[in-house]
Short mmCIF file of C-alpha atoms in Angstrom, two decimals:
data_model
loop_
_atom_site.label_atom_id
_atom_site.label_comp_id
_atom_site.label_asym_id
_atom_site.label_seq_id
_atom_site.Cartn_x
_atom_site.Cartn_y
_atom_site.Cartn_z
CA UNK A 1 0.03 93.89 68.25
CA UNK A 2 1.30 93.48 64.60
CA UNK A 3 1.02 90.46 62.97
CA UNK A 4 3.24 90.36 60.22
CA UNK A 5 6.86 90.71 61.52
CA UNK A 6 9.19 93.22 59.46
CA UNK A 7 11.69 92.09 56.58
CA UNK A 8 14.50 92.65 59.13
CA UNK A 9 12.77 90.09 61.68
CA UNK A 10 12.41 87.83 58.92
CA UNK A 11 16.42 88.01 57.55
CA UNK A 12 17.62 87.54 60.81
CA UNK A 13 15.47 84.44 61.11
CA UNK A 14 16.41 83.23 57.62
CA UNK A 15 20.24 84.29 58.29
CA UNK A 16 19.83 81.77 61.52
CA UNK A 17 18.85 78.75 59.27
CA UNK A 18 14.78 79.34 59.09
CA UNK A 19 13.78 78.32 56.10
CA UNK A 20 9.87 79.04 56.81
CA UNK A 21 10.89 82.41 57.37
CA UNK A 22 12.60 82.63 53.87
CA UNK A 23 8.96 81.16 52.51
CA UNK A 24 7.32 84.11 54.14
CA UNK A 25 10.18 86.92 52.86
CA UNK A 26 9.37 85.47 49.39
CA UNK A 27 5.59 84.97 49.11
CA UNK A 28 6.01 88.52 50.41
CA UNK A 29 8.32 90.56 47.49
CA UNK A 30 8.30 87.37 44.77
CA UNK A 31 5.95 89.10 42.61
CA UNK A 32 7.74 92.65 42.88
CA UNK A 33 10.90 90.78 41.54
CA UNK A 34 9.36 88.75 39.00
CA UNK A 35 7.80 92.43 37.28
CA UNK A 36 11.18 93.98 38.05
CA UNK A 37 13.16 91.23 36.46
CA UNK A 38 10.64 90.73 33.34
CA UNK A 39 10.32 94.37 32.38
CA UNK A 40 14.39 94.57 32.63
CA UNK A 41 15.11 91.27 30.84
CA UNK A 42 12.15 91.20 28.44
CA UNK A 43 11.48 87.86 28.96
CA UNK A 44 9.40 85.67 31.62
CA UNK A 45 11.48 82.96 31.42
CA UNK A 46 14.66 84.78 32.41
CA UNK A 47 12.89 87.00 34.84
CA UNK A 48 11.83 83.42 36.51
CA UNK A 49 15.74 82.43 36.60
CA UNK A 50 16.44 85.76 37.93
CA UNK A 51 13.86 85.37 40.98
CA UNK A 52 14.99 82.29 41.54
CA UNK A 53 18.38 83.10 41.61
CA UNK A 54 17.94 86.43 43.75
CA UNK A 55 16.58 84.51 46.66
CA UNK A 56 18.88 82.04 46.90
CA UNK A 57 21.65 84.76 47.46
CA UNK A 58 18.85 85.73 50.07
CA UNK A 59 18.80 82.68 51.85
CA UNK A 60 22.99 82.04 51.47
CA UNK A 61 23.79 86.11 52.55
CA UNK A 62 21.43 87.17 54.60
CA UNK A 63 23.77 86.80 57.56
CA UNK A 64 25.21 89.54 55.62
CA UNK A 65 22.48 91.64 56.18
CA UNK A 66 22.50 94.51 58.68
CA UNK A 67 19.34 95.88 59.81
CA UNK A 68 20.56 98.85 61.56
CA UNK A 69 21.91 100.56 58.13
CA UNK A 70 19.36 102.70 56.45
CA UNK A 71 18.99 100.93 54.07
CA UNK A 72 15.96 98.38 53.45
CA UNK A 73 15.99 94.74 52.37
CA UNK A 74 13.50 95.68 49.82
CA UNK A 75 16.73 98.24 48.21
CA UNK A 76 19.27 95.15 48.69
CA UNK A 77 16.60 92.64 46.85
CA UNK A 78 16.15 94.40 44.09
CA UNK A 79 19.65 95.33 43.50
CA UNK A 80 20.20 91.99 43.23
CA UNK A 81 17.60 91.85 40.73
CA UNK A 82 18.80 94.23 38.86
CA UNK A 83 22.65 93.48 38.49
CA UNK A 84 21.57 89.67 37.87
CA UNK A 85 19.59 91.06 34.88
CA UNK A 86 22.35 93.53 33.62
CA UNK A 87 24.82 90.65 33.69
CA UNK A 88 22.78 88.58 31.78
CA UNK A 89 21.23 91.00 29.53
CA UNK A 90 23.08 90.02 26.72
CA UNK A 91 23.37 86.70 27.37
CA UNK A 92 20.23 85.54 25.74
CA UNK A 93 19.33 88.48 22.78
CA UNK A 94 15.62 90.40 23.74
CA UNK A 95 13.03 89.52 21.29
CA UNK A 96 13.18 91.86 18.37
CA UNK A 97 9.90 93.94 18.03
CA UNK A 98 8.58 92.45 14.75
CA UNK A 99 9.25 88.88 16.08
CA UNK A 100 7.15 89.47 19.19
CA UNK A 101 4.25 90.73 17.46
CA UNK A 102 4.37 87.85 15.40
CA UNK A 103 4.33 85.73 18.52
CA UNK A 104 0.92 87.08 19.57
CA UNK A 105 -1.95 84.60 18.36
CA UNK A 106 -3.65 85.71 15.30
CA UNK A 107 -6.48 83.57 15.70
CA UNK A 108 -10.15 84.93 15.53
CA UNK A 109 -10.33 85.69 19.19
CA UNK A 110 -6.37 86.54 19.23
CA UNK A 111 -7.28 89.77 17.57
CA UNK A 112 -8.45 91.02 20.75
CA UNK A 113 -5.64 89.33 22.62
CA UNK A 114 -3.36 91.44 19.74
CA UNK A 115 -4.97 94.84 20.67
CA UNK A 116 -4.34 94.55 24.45
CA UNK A 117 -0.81 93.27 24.05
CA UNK A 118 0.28 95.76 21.29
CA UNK A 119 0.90 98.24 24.03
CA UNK A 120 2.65 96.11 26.07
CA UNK A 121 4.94 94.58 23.73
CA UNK A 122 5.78 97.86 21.83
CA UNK A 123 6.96 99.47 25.59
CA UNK A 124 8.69 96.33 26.19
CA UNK A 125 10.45 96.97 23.30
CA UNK A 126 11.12 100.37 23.71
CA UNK A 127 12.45 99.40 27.39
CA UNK A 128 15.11 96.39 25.69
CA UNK A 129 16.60 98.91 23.09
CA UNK A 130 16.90 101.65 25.98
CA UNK A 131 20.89 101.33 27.68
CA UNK A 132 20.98 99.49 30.71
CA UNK A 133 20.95 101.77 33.34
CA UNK A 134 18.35 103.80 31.62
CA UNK A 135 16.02 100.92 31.77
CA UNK A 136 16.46 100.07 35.30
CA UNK A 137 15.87 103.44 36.22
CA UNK A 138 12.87 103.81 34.51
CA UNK A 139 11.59 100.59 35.64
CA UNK A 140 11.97 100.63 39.09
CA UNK A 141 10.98 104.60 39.15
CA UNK A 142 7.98 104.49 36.77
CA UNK A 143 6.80 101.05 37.22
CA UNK A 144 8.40 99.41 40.30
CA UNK A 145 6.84 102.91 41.94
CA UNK A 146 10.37 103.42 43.67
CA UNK A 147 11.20 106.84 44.92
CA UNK A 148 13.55 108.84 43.15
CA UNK A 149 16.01 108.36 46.11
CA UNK A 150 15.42 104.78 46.46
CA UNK A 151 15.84 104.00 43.02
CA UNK A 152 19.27 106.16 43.15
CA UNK A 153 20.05 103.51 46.20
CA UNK A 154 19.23 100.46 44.55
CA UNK A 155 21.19 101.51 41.46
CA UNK A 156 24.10 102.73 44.25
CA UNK A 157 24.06 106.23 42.37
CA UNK A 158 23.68 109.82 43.82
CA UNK A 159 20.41 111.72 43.29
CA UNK A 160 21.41 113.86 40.75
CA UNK A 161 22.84 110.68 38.80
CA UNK A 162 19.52 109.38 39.21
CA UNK A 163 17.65 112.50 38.10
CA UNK A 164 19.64 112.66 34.78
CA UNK A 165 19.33 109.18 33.97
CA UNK A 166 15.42 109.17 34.56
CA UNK A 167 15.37 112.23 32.36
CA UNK A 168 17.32 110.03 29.39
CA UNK A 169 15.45 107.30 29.91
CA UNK A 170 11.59 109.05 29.99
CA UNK A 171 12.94 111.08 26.57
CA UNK A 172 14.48 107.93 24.82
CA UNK A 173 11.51 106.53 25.72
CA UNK A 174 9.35 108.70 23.86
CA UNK A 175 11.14 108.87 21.41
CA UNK A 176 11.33 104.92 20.60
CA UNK A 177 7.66 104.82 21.44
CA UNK A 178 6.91 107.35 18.63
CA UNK A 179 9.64 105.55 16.52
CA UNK A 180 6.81 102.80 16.61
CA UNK A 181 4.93 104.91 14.72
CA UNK A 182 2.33 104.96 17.79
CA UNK A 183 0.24 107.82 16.04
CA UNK A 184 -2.41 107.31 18.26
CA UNK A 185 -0.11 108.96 21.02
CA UNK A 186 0.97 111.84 18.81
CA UNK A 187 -1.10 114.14 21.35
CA UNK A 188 0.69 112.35 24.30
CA UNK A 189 4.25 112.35 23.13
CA UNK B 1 4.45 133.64 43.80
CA UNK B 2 5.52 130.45 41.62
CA UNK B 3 8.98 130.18 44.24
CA UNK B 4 11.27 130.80 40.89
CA UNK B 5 9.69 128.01 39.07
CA UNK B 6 9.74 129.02 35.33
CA UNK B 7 7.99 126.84 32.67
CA UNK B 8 11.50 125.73 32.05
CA UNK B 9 12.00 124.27 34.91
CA UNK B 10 8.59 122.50 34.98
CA UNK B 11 9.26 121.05 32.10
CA UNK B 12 12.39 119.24 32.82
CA UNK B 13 11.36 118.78 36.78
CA UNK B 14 8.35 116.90 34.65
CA UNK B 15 10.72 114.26 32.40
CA UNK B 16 12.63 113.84 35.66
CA UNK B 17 9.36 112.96 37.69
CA UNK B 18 7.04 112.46 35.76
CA UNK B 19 2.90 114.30 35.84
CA UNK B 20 2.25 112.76 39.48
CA UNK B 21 3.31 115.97 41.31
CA UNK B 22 3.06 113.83 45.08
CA UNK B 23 6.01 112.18 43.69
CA UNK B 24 8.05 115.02 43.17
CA UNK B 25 10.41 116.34 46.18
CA UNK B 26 7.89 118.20 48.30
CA UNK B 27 8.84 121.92 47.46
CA UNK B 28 9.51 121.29 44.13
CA UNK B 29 5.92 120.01 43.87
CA UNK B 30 4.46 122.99 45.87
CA UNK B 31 6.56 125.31 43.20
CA UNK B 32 4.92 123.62 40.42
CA UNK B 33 1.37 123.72 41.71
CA UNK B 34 1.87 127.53 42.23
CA UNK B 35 3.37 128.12 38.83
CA UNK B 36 0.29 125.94 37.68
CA UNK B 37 -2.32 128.36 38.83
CA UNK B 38 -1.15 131.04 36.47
CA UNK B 39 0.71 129.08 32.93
CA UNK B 40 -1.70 127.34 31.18
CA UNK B 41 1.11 126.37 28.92
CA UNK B 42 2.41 124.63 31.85
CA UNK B 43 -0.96 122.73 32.82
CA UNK B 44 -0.93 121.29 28.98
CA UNK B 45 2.57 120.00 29.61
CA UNK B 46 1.28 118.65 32.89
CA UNK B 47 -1.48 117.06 30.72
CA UNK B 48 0.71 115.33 28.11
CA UNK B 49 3.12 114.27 31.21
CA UNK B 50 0.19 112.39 33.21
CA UNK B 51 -0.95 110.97 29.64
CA UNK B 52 2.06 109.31 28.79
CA UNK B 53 2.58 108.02 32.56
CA UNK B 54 -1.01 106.33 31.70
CA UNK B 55 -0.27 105.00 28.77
CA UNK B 56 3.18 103.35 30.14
CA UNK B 57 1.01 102.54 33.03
CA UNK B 58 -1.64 100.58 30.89
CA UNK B 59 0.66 98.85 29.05
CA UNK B 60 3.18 97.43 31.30
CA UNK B 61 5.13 94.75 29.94
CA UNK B 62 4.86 92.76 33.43
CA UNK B 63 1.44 94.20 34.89
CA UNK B 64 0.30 90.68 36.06
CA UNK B 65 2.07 88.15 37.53
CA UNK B 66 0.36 84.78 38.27
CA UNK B 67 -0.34 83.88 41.80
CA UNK B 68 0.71 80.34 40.13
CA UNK B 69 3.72 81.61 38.91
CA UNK B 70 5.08 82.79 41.97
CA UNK B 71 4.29 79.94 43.84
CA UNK B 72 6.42 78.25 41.60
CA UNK B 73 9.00 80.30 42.35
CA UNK B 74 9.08 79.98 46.19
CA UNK B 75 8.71 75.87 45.59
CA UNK B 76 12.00 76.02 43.54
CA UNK B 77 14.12 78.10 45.42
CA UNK B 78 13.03 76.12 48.75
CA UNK B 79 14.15 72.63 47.03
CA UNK B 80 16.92 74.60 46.73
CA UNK B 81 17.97 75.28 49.67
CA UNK B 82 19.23 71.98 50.89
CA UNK B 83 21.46 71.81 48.39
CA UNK B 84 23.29 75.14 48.97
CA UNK B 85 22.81 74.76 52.77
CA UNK B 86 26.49 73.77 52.83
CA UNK B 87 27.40 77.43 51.30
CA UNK B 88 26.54 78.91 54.22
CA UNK B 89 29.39 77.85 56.15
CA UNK B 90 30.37 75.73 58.67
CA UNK B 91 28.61 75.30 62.12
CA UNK B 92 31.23 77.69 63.86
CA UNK B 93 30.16 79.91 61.32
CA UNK B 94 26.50 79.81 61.62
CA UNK B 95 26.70 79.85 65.32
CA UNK B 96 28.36 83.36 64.43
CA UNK B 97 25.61 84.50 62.28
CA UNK B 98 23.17 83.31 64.97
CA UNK B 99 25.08 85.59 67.66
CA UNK B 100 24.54 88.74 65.28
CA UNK B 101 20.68 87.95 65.17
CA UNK B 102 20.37 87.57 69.05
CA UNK B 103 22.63 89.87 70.35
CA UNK B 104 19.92 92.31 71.29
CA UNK B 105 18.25 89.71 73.03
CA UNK B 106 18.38 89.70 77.12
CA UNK B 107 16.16 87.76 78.28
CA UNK B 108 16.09 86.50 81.77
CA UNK B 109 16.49 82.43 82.70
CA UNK B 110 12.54 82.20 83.88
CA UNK B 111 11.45 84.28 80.79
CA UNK B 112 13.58 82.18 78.43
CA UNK B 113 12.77 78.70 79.98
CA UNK B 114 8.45 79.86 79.52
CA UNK B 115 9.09 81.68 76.24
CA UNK B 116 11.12 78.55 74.69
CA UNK B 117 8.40 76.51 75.94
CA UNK B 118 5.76 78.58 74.07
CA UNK B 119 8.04 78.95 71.04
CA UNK B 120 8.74 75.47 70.69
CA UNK B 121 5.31 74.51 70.78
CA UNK B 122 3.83 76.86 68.47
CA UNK B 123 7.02 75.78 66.34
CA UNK B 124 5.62 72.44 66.37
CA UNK B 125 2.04 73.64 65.53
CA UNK B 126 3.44 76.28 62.67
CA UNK B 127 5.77 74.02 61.36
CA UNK B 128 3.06 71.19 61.12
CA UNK B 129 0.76 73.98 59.10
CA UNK B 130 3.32 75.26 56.76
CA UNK B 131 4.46 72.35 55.44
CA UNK B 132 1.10 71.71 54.51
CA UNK B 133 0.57 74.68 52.61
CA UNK B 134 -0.74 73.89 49.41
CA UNK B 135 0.09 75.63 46.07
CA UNK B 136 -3.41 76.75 45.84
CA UNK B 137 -3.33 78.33 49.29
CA UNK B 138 0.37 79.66 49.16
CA UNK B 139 -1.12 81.79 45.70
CA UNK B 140 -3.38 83.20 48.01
CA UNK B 141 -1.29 84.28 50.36
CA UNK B 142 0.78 85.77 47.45
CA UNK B 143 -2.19 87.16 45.89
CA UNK B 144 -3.04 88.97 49.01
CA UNK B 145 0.72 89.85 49.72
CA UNK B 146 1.13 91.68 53.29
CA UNK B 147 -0.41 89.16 55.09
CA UNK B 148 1.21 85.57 54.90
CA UNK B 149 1.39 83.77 57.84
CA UNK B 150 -0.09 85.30 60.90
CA UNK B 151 0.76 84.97 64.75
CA UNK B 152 1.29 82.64 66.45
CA UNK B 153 3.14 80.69 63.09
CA UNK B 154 5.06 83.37 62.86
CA UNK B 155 5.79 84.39 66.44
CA UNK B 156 7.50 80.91 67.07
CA UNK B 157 9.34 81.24 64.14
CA UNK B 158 10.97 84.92 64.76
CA UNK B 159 11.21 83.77 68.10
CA UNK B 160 13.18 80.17 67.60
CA UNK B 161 16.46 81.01 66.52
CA UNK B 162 16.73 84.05 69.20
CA UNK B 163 16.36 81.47 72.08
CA UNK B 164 18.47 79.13 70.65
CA UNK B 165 21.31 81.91 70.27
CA UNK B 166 20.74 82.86 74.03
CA UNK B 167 21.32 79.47 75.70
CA UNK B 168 25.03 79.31 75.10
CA UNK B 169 25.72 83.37 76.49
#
């Protein structure tokens, strides 16, 4: 007998009032949105207010929420997630690249901190100067490890709007990557 | 023998995919792989595809998320939710809601009266150990995401508002 009871068991619960049940449906995808929200804001703080934010919808719509569609709670969650962060995108300006590397601590053992986060902060870069819908289809296809198709759900776009916008959004990201000046990924890019 | 995959193709089926060929739609992959056995050109373009999906990969801008953090999360959003209980409509309203989640139910009177029993007890017992879930234990159960609450917890609280819904029908 299964022990953990589907998302759909769990939304019908929360949709009747049970808030232990929304505690479970979060402690279950929180992290997933937090990563989805920070790579598509830029910014922990606002991926935090986006989480936050996303689950409350969960807990005030999830009557809403009709299990015998095809699609999955995951898909409706993290559309959520991502229209929060495209209306807000602008709303607080990403972190320009020079500024963030300037953020990193340059003390003695912050060198080492500065080579692991280079990466990190040049992609999230790369990802904030990327349009919109580029980003969240590279995100939740090449990080979030969505499907092709489920991406194209959560984004409510067909598959071959999804294929073309992954294909922009891989080659723009390349090409901002190597507009870096990441030489060290010449072979790579 | 490459099923009319040309190294053109490959190379744009690999910007829309990316180098992991089990993500690709399954006969586009099995194209690929045959076309692969005889273009070299096209395994160095496989090469450069899986290098920069490793590189993105190692330097994701949100590749760890604190257990602490998202505990943090779930604490704020359930302080929350007494304040925007009152969004969720009126009783009629929630009684409606309610109907939707137990409308599959049938259960018959003896079977209700034993399984409400049994539900509200464990609800009693669940509810007793949830709420005194601490943060340290709740990034655990994060940490190990799948596996939250197990059983009987859970059972009686799947199970609660289903039997409620059924008394009035």
């Amino acid at each position: 007998m299964g022990d953990d009871p589907s998302d759909d068991s769990l939304l019908g619960a929360v949709a009747a009032g049970d808030k232990r049940a929304l505690e479970v449906l979060m402690a279950r995808h929180v992290a997933g949105v937090l990563a989805l929200a920070q790579r598509m804001t830029g910014s922990a703080d606002d991926a935090d207010e986006v989480a936050q934010e996303a689950f409350l919808r969960v807990w005030k719509s999830a009557y809403r929420w009709q299990p015998e569609g095809t699609a999955r709670f995951s898909t409706w969650l993290y559309r959520v997630v991502v229209n929060l962060c495209l209306d807000r995108r602008r709303k607080k300006s990403m972190l320009p690249l020079e500024d963030a590397l300037e953020a990193v601590d340059m003390a003695p053992c912050g060198l080492d901190v500065l080579a692991s986060r280079e990466g990190s902060v040049l992609v999230a870069a790369a990802l904030a100067e990327l349009p919109p819908r580029q980003r969240a289809a590279v995100c939740l296809y090449y990080f979030a490890g969505k499907s092709a198709p489920e991406a194209a759900q959560v984004l409510s776009l067909s598959a071959s709007a999804m294929e073309s916008l992954l294909v922009r959004g891989r080659r723009a990201l390349k090409k901002k990557l190597m507009g870096r000046g990441i030489n060290k990924l010449g072979d790579v890019l | 023998m490459n099923h009319g995959m040309t190294s053109e193709d490959f190379v744009l089926a690999l910007e829309r995919y990316g180098g992991n060929l089990s993500r690709w739609p399954r006969e586009l992959g099995e194209a690929a792989r045959a076309l692969l056995v005889q273009s070299p050109a096209s395994g160095a373009a496989l090469d450069h595809a899986r290098a920069f999906d490793a590189y993105l990969r190692a330097n994701d801008p949100a590749a760890a998320i604190e257990p602490e953090r998202c505990v943090k999360i779930i604490r704020r959003v359930m302080a929350q939710t007494h304040t925007v209980s009152d969004d969720r409509g009126s009783s009629v309203w929630r009684w409606r809601s309610l109907a939707c989640v137990a409308a599959p139910v049938r259960v018959s009177a003896l079977r209700f009266a034993a399984t409400a029993l049994t539900a509200a007890t464990l609800g009693v017992l669940a509810g007793r150990g949830l709420t005194q879930v601490t943060d340290g234990e709740m990034g655990a159960i994060v940490a190990n995401s799948g596996v939250v609450v197990t059983t009987a917890g859970l059972a009686a609280l799947l199970h609660q508002p289903q039997l409620m819904l059924a008394e009035p029908q």
